[in-house]
Amino acid sequence: MKVVIAHGIDLCEPYLDNRIALEAEAIMEAGHEVTVVCWARTVSGENVDGAEEEVVNEVNVRRVFSPASTPDKPLPKRIFEHLLAKQKISKIIKNLDPDIVHFNDLDTAVIALFWSNGPVWVYDAREYYAGMVSHLPWPLPDLANFLERLVVRRADGIITVSPVIMRRLASYGASSRILVYNSREPDRFVASRKPGELRRLWGVKTGELVVIYIGSLGPGRSIMEMIDAVDNMDQISFIVGGHGVWAREVRESAAKSGKTNFVGPIPSGDLPDYYAAADVVLGALDPAHPNHQLAMPNKLFESISAGRPLVAARGTLVGEVIEKEGIGEVTDYGNREGMIRALGKLRNPEIRKKYGDRGLKLAKGEYGWRWQARKLRALYRSIAKA
C-alpha cells in the first residue's frame, strides 16, 4: 500500500523528526511505500529552504512551500497562512493517491474534514492540541476542541502518545485506537564517541555534575530556572541545546552564566553522544500548561534509553511516572531550592545508577520502540483488512 504521512512542520529542519522517522521505518518494514508531505517551516515559524523532493532514510519527502510567520506576528496573518498551507498539502496528498494517510497532529488532520471522499486515514495525536493553544484568545482553544472531536469520530484509526490523552480521545468516541510512545531503542541509542570528549569540549571540570536539556526552547520547560539553579551551586554544569521561540533568550542567558553552555540545535543522531556525556536529564514541565500536564515527553524516553535519571515536575504525568518507576527526582515547578535539592541528591553516583538501571529496564520492555512498532503495524493491518 501507498502511505502518506502529513506533517505540519519540516521533517528534517533543524533536525530529523525522530518519531516520524521511526514510524515510517516501521510502516515500510510491513511492506508499504511511505511518502512524507511536510510544510517547509520550523516549529518556530521560520521558512525552510530545502529540496522540494528528496529521499531521507529511504523515505520519500515532499515539501510544501507556503508562507509562514513566527509567533510574534499578528494572529490573523498566521491563521491565513495555515489555511493556505493546508490547502496545498491537501492537493499534494490527493495527487499522490495514497491508500492510507497518516496525519500528525490536529493541524494537519483537519484537512480530512474537508474531503467529501478520500483515502482511509489515521489521526496521530502527538499533543493535547487544545491545551497546547490554550494561551491563544477565544474562541481558538474551544474551536480546537470542537475540531478534534470531529476528527476523532471520523478517523479510521487513532494513535496517541499518552494514556491520559488516550482516555480523552476515547471519550470523544474513538474506536480503533492505540498508544504509541515517543520511544527510543536502547540498542540503537548508543554513543559513538567517548563521553570525555564532549565534556572536555564543554569545559567540564573533573567531578562536576552535568545536567542536560536538548529540545524545544520555550516557556514552561524549566530552562531559565535551571540556569538560575546551577548558578547557585558548586561543581555543576548545565548543557542546553535545541531550537524554538526562546533560542535567543536562552543563548543570551547562557552567555551571562558561568556554568551554562548553549550548544544550539542537535541532530537526533547525535543525541546518544550528548546523553552519554551527561549525568542528569532535565524534563520539568510546567503543570499549569494543560498540554504539559498530560505529556509523555521525548526527554523521558531519551533519558531511560541512555540510562540517565530525569528531573521532572510534580503535577505532571511524567512526574507521576518517575515517582512510580523510581527513575529520577521530582520537584515543584519553578522552585529553585527544590531543584537544587533534587540535583544535590543526584550527585550521588549510586543513586544515579539505580535510577538509570531501572530506566533502561523499562526502555527494553514496555517503553521500548520495538513494542511500539508492533502496535503500529497491527493498526495498519487492521485498517488494511477493513
Coordinates of C-alpha atoms in Angstrom, one line a residue:
M1 CA 0.0 0.0 0.0
K2 CA 1.0 3.6 -0.5
V3 CA 1.1 5.6 2.7
V4 CA 1.4 9.4 3.1
I5 CA 2.4 10.9 6.4
A6 CA 1.3 14.5 6.6
H7 CA 3.3 16.8 8.9
G8 CA 2.8 20.5 9.8
I9 CA 6.5 21.3 10.0
D10 CA 9.6 20.3 8.1
L11 CA 10.7 16.7 8.6
C12 CA 14.4 17.4 8.6
E13 CA 15.0 21.0 9.7
P14 CA 16.5 22.0 12.0
Y15 CA 16.9 18.2 12.6
L16 CA 15.1 15.0 11.7
D17 CA 11.8 14.3 13.4
N18 CA 12.7 11.1 15.2
R19 CA 9.1 9.9 15.8
I20 CA 8.1 10.2 12.1
A21 CA 11.4 8.6 11.1
L22 CA 10.7 5.6 13.3
E23 CA 7.0 5.3 12.3
A24 CA 7.9 5.4 8.6
E25 CA 10.5 2.7 9.2
A26 CA 8.0 0.5 11.0
I27 CA 5.4 1.0 8.2
M28 CA 8.0 0.3 5.5
E29 CA 9.0 -2.9 7.3
A30 CA 5.4 -4.1 6.9
G31 CA 5.9 -3.7 3.1
H32 CA 4.3 -0.3 2.5
E33 CA 5.7 2.6 0.5
V34 CA 5.9 5.8 2.5
T35 CA 5.9 9.5 1.5
V36 CA 6.1 12.3 4.0
V37 CA 4.4 15.5 2.9
C38 CA 5.5 18.4 5.1
W39 CA 5.2 22.2 5.3
A40 CA 8.7 23.6 4.8
R41 CA 8.9 25.6 8.1
T42 CA 10.3 25.1 11.6
V43 CA 8.3 24.8 14.7
S44 CA 9.1 28.4 15.4
G45 CA 7.7 29.5 12.1
E46 CA 10.8 30.2 10.1
N47 CA 10.7 29.1 6.4
V48 CA 12.9 26.2 5.4
D49 CA 14.9 26.4 2.2
G50 CA 15.2 22.7 1.2
A51 CA 14.7 20.5 -1.8
E52 CA 11.1 20.2 -3.0
E53 CA 11.6 16.4 -3.3
E54 CA 14.2 14.2 -1.7
V55 CA 14.7 10.8 -0.2
V56 CA 15.7 10.6 3.5
N57 CA 16.4 7.2 5.2
E58 CA 14.6 5.6 2.2
V59 CA 11.5 7.7 2.8
N60 CA 10.2 10.0 0.0
V61 CA 9.9 13.6 1.2
R62 CA 7.7 16.2 -0.5
R63 CA 8.0 19.7 0.8
V64 CA 5.2 22.3 0.6
F65 CA 6.5 25.8 0.2
S66 CA 4.0 28.2 1.7
P67 CA 4.4 31.5 3.6
A68 CA 5.0 31.1 7.4
S69 CA 5.3 33.5 10.2
T70 CA 6.9 33.4 13.7
P71 CA 4.6 33.6 16.8
D72 CA 5.2 37.3 17.3
K73 CA 3.4 38.1 14.0
P74 CA -0.4 39.0 14.0
L75 CA -2.6 36.0 14.7
P76 CA -5.0 36.6 11.8
K77 CA -2.0 36.6 9.4
R78 CA -0.7 33.3 10.9
I79 CA -4.2 31.7 10.7
F80 CA -4.5 32.6 7.0
E81 CA -1.0 31.2 6.3
H82 CA -2.0 27.9 8.0
L83 CA -5.2 27.6 5.9
L84 CA -3.2 28.3 2.7
A85 CA -0.6 25.7 3.6
K86 CA -3.2 23.1 4.4
Q87 CA -4.9 23.6 1.1
K88 CA -1.5 23.0 -0.7
I89 CA -0.8 19.9 1.5
S90 CA -4.3 18.5 0.7
K91 CA -3.7 19.0 -3.1
I92 CA -0.4 17.1 -3.0
I93 CA -1.9 14.3 -1.0
K94 CA -4.7 13.8 -3.5
N95 CA -2.3 13.9 -6.4
L96 CA -0.2 11.1 -4.7
D97 CA -3.4 9.0 -4.5
P98 CA -2.4 7.1 -1.3
D99 CA -4.2 4.1 0.2
I100 CA -3.7 5.5 3.8
V101 CA -3.0 9.0 5.1
H102 CA -1.3 9.3 8.5
F103 CA -1.9 12.8 9.9
N104 CA 0.4 14.0 12.5
D105 CA -1.4 16.2 15.0
L106 CA -4.7 18.2 14.6
D107 CA -3.2 20.9 12.5
T108 CA -2.9 18.5 9.5
A109 CA -5.8 16.1 10.4
V110 CA -8.4 18.9 9.9
I111 CA -7.6 18.6 6.2
A112 CA -9.6 15.3 6.1
L113 CA -12.7 17.1 7.4
F114 CA -13.0 18.8 4.0
W115 CA -12.8 15.7 1.9
S116 CA -16.1 14.5 0.5
N117 CA -14.4 11.2 -0.4
G118 CA -10.9 10.2 0.1
P119 CA -8.5 7.6 1.3
V120 CA -8.5 5.8 4.7
W121 CA -6.8 8.0 7.3
V122 CA -5.5 7.9 10.8
Y123 CA -5.0 10.6 13.3
D124 CA -1.8 10.6 15.3
A125 CA -2.3 12.9 18.3
R126 CA 1.2 13.8 19.5
E127 CA -0.1 16.6 21.7
Y128 CA -3.2 17.7 23.6
Y129 CA -3.8 20.3 21.0
A130 CA -6.5 22.4 22.7
G131 CA -4.2 22.5 25.7
M132 CA -1.3 23.5 23.6
V133 CA -3.2 26.5 22.2
S134 CA -4.9 27.4 25.5
H135 CA -2.9 30.6 25.7
L136 CA -4.4 31.9 22.5
P137 CA -7.5 34.1 22.5
W138 CA -11.1 32.7 22.5
P139 CA -12.5 31.0 20.5
L140 CA -9.4 29.2 19.3
P141 CA -9.0 26.7 22.2
D142 CA -12.7 25.9 22.0
L143 CA -12.5 25.6 18.2
A144 CA -9.6 23.2 18.6
N145 CA -11.6 21.0 21.0
F146 CA -14.5 21.0 18.6
L147 CA -12.4 20.1 15.6
E148 CA -10.6 17.4 17.4
R149 CA -13.9 15.7 18.4
L150 CA -14.9 15.7 14.7
V151 CA -11.5 14.3 13.7
V152 CA -11.6 11.5 16.2
R153 CA -15.1 10.5 15.2
R154 CA -14.3 10.4 11.5
A155 CA -10.8 8.9 11.6
D156 CA -10.3 5.2 10.7
G157 CA -7.7 4.9 13.4
I158 CA -6.4 6.8 16.3
I159 CA -2.8 6.9 17.6
T160 CA -1.6 8.9 20.6
V161 CA 1.4 9.2 22.9
S162 CA 0.0 9.4 26.4
P163 CA -2.5 7.3 28.3
V164 CA -4.2 10.4 29.6
I165 CA -4.7 11.8 26.1
M166 CA -5.9 8.4 25.0
R167 CA -8.7 8.5 27.7
R168 CA -9.7 12.0 26.4
L169 CA -9.9 10.8 22.8
A170 CA -11.8 7.7 23.8
S171 CA -14.4 9.9 25.5
Y172 CA -14.9 11.6 22.1
G173 CA -15.8 8.3 20.5
A174 CA -12.5 6.9 19.2
S175 CA -13.0 3.3 18.3
S176 CA -9.8 1.8 16.7
R177 CA -7.1 3.3 18.8
I178 CA -3.6 2.5 20.0
L179 CA -1.0 4.0 22.3
V180 CA 2.4 4.6 20.7
Y181 CA 5.0 6.2 22.9
N182 CA 7.8 8.5 21.7
S183 CA 10.2 5.7 22.5
R184 CA 13.8 5.0 21.6
E185 CA 15.5 1.7 21.2
P186 CA 18.4 1.4 23.7
D187 CA 20.4 -0.9 21.3
R188 CA 20.3 1.9 18.8
F189 CA 20.7 4.8 21.3
V190 CA 24.4 4.2 21.7
A191 CA 27.1 6.8 21.9
S192 CA 29.6 6.8 19.0
R193 CA 32.3 8.9 20.8
K194 CA 33.7 8.8 24.3
P195 CA 31.8 10.9 26.9
G196 CA 35.0 12.6 28.0
E197 CA 35.5 14.2 24.6
L198 CA 32.3 16.3 24.8
R199 CA 32.9 17.1 28.5
R200 CA 36.3 18.5 27.6
L201 CA 34.8 20.4 24.8
W202 CA 32.2 21.9 27.1
G203 CA 34.9 22.8 29.6
V204 CA 33.5 20.5 32.3
K205 CA 35.9 20.1 35.3
T206 CA 36.7 16.8 36.9
G207 CA 34.0 15.8 39.4
E208 CA 31.3 18.2 38.1
L209 CA 27.7 17.1 37.7
V210 CA 26.5 17.6 34.2
V211 CA 22.8 18.4 33.6
I212 CA 21.5 18.4 30.0
Y213 CA 18.4 19.6 28.2
I214 CA 18.0 19.3 24.4
G215 CA 14.7 20.1 22.8
S216 CA 12.2 22.8 22.3
L217 CA 13.3 26.1 23.7
G218 CA 10.3 27.9 25.1
P219 CA 8.4 28.7 28.2
G220 CA 7.3 26.1 30.7
R221 CA 10.3 23.8 30.4
S222 CA 12.4 24.9 33.4
I223 CA 15.3 26.1 31.2
M224 CA 15.7 29.5 32.8
E225 CA 15.1 28.1 36.3
M226 CA 17.9 25.5 35.8
I227 CA 20.3 28.2 34.6
D228 CA 19.5 30.1 37.8
A229 CA 19.8 26.9 40.0
V230 CA 23.2 25.9 38.6
D231 CA 24.5 29.5 39.1
N232 CA 23.8 29.0 42.8
M233 CA 25.5 25.6 43.1
D234 CA 29.1 24.4 43.0
Q235 CA 30.6 21.7 40.9
I236 CA 27.9 21.6 38.3
S237 CA 27.4 22.4 34.6
F238 CA 24.2 22.8 32.5
I239 CA 24.3 21.9 28.8
V240 CA 21.3 23.3 26.9
G241 CA 20.5 22.7 23.2
G242 CA 17.7 22.8 20.7
H243 CA 15.6 25.4 18.9
G244 CA 12.4 27.4 19.4
V245 CA 11.0 30.8 20.3
W246 CA 13.3 31.3 23.2
A247 CA 16.5 30.4 21.4
R248 CA 17.8 33.9 21.6
E249 CA 16.9 34.4 25.2
V250 CA 18.5 31.1 26.2
R251 CA 21.7 31.9 24.3
E252 CA 22.0 35.3 26.0
S253 CA 21.3 33.8 29.5
A254 CA 23.8 31.1 28.9
A255 CA 26.4 33.6 27.9
K256 CA 25.9 35.5 31.2
S257 CA 26.0 32.4 33.2
G258 CA 29.4 30.9 34.2
K259 CA 28.0 27.4 34.3
T260 CA 25.7 27.0 31.3
N261 CA 26.8 26.1 27.8
F262 CA 24.4 26.7 24.9
V263 CA 25.1 24.2 22.1
G264 CA 22.3 25.1 19.6
P265 CA 20.2 22.5 17.6
I266 CA 21.5 19.0 17.9
P267 CA 20.7 16.3 15.2
S268 CA 18.8 13.4 16.6
G269 CA 21.6 11.0 15.5
D270 CA 24.0 12.9 17.9
L271 CA 21.7 12.7 21.0
P272 CA 23.2 9.4 22.3
D273 CA 26.6 11.1 22.5
Y274 CA 25.3 14.1 24.4
Y275 CA 23.3 12.0 26.8
A276 CA 26.3 9.7 27.4
A277 CA 28.4 12.7 28.3
A278 CA 25.7 14.0 30.8
D279 CA 24.7 12.7 34.3
V280 CA 21.2 14.1 34.6
V281 CA 18.4 15.0 32.1
L282 CA 16.1 18.0 32.7
G283 CA 12.4 17.4 31.9
A284 CA 10.5 19.5 34.3
L285 CA 7.4 20.8 32.5
D286 CA 5.0 23.5 33.9
P287 CA 1.8 21.7 35.2
A288 CA -0.1 24.9 34.7
H289 CA 0.1 24.3 31.0
P290 CA -2.7 21.8 30.1
N291 CA -0.6 20.1 27.4
H292 CA 2.3 19.7 29.8
Q293 CA 0.1 18.0 32.4
L294 CA -0.7 15.1 30.0
A295 CA 2.6 14.8 28.1
M296 CA 4.9 11.8 27.9
P297 CA 7.8 13.9 26.5
N298 CA 10.8 12.8 24.4
K299 CA 13.0 13.6 27.4
L300 CA 11.5 10.6 29.3
F301 CA 12.3 8.1 26.6
E302 CA 15.7 9.6 25.7
S303 CA 16.8 9.6 29.4
I304 CA 15.8 6.0 30.1
S305 CA 17.3 4.7 26.8
A306 CA 20.5 6.4 27.8
G307 CA 20.3 5.1 31.4
R308 CA 20.2 8.6 32.9
P309 CA 17.9 9.9 35.7
L310 CA 15.3 12.6 34.8
V311 CA 14.3 15.6 36.9
A312 CA 10.6 16.3 36.4
A313 CA 7.9 18.5 38.0
R314 CA 5.1 17.4 40.3
G315 CA 1.6 17.7 38.9
T316 CA 2.6 16.3 35.5
L317 CA 2.1 12.8 34.1
V318 CA 5.8 12.4 33.6
G319 CA 6.4 13.3 37.2
E320 CA 4.0 10.6 38.2
V321 CA 5.8 8.0 36.0
I322 CA 9.1 9.0 37.5
E323 CA 7.9 8.6 41.1
K324 CA 6.1 5.3 40.4
E325 CA 9.0 3.7 38.5
G326 CA 11.8 5.2 40.6
I327 CA 13.8 6.6 37.7
G328 CA 14.6 10.2 38.7
E329 CA 13.7 13.0 41.0
V330 CA 10.5 15.2 41.2
T331 CA 10.4 18.8 42.3
D332 CA 7.9 21.6 42.4
Y333 CA 7.9 23.5 39.2
G334 CA 9.7 26.9 39.3
N335 CA 11.1 26.2 42.8
R336 CA 14.8 26.9 42.6
E337 CA 15.5 25.5 46.1
G338 CA 13.6 22.3 45.3
M339 CA 15.6 21.9 42.1
I340 CA 18.9 22.4 43.9
R341 CA 17.8 19.7 46.5
A342 CA 17.0 17.3 43.7
L343 CA 20.3 17.9 42.0
G344 CA 22.1 17.6 45.3
K345 CA 20.6 14.1 45.7
L346 CA 21.6 13.2 42.2
R347 CA 25.3 14.0 42.9
N348 CA 25.4 10.5 44.4
P349 CA 26.6 8.2 41.6
E350 CA 25.0 5.1 43.3
I351 CA 21.6 6.9 43.2
R352 CA 22.1 7.9 39.6
K353 CA 23.0 4.3 38.6
K354 CA 20.0 2.9 40.4
Y355 CA 17.6 5.2 38.6
G356 CA 19.4 4.7 35.3
D357 CA 19.3 0.9 35.5
R358 CA 15.6 1.0 36.3
G359 CA 15.0 3.3 33.3
L360 CA 17.0 1.0 31.0
K361 CA 14.9 -1.9 32.0
L362 CA 11.7 0.0 31.1
A363 CA 13.3 1.1 27.8
K364 CA 14.0 -2.5 26.9
G365 CA 10.4 -3.5 27.8
E366 CA 7.1 -1.9 27.6
Y367 CA 8.5 1.6 26.9
G368 CA 10.8 0.4 24.1
W369 CA 10.3 1.2 20.4
R370 CA 10.1 -2.4 19.3
W371 CA 6.8 -2.9 21.1
Q372 CA 5.5 0.5 19.8
A373 CA 6.4 -0.6 16.2
R374 CA 4.5 -3.8 16.7
K375 CA 1.4 -2.0 17.8
L376 CA 1.6 0.5 14.9
R377 CA 1.9 -2.3 12.3
A378 CA -1.0 -4.1 13.9
L379 CA -3.2 -1.0 13.5
Y380 CA -2.2 -0.7 9.8
R381 CA -3.0 -4.4 9.3
S382 CA -6.5 -4.0 10.8
I383 CA -7.2 -0.9 8.7
A384 CA -6.0 -2.7 5.5
K385 CA -8.3 -5.6 6.2
A386 CA -11.2 -3.3 6.8

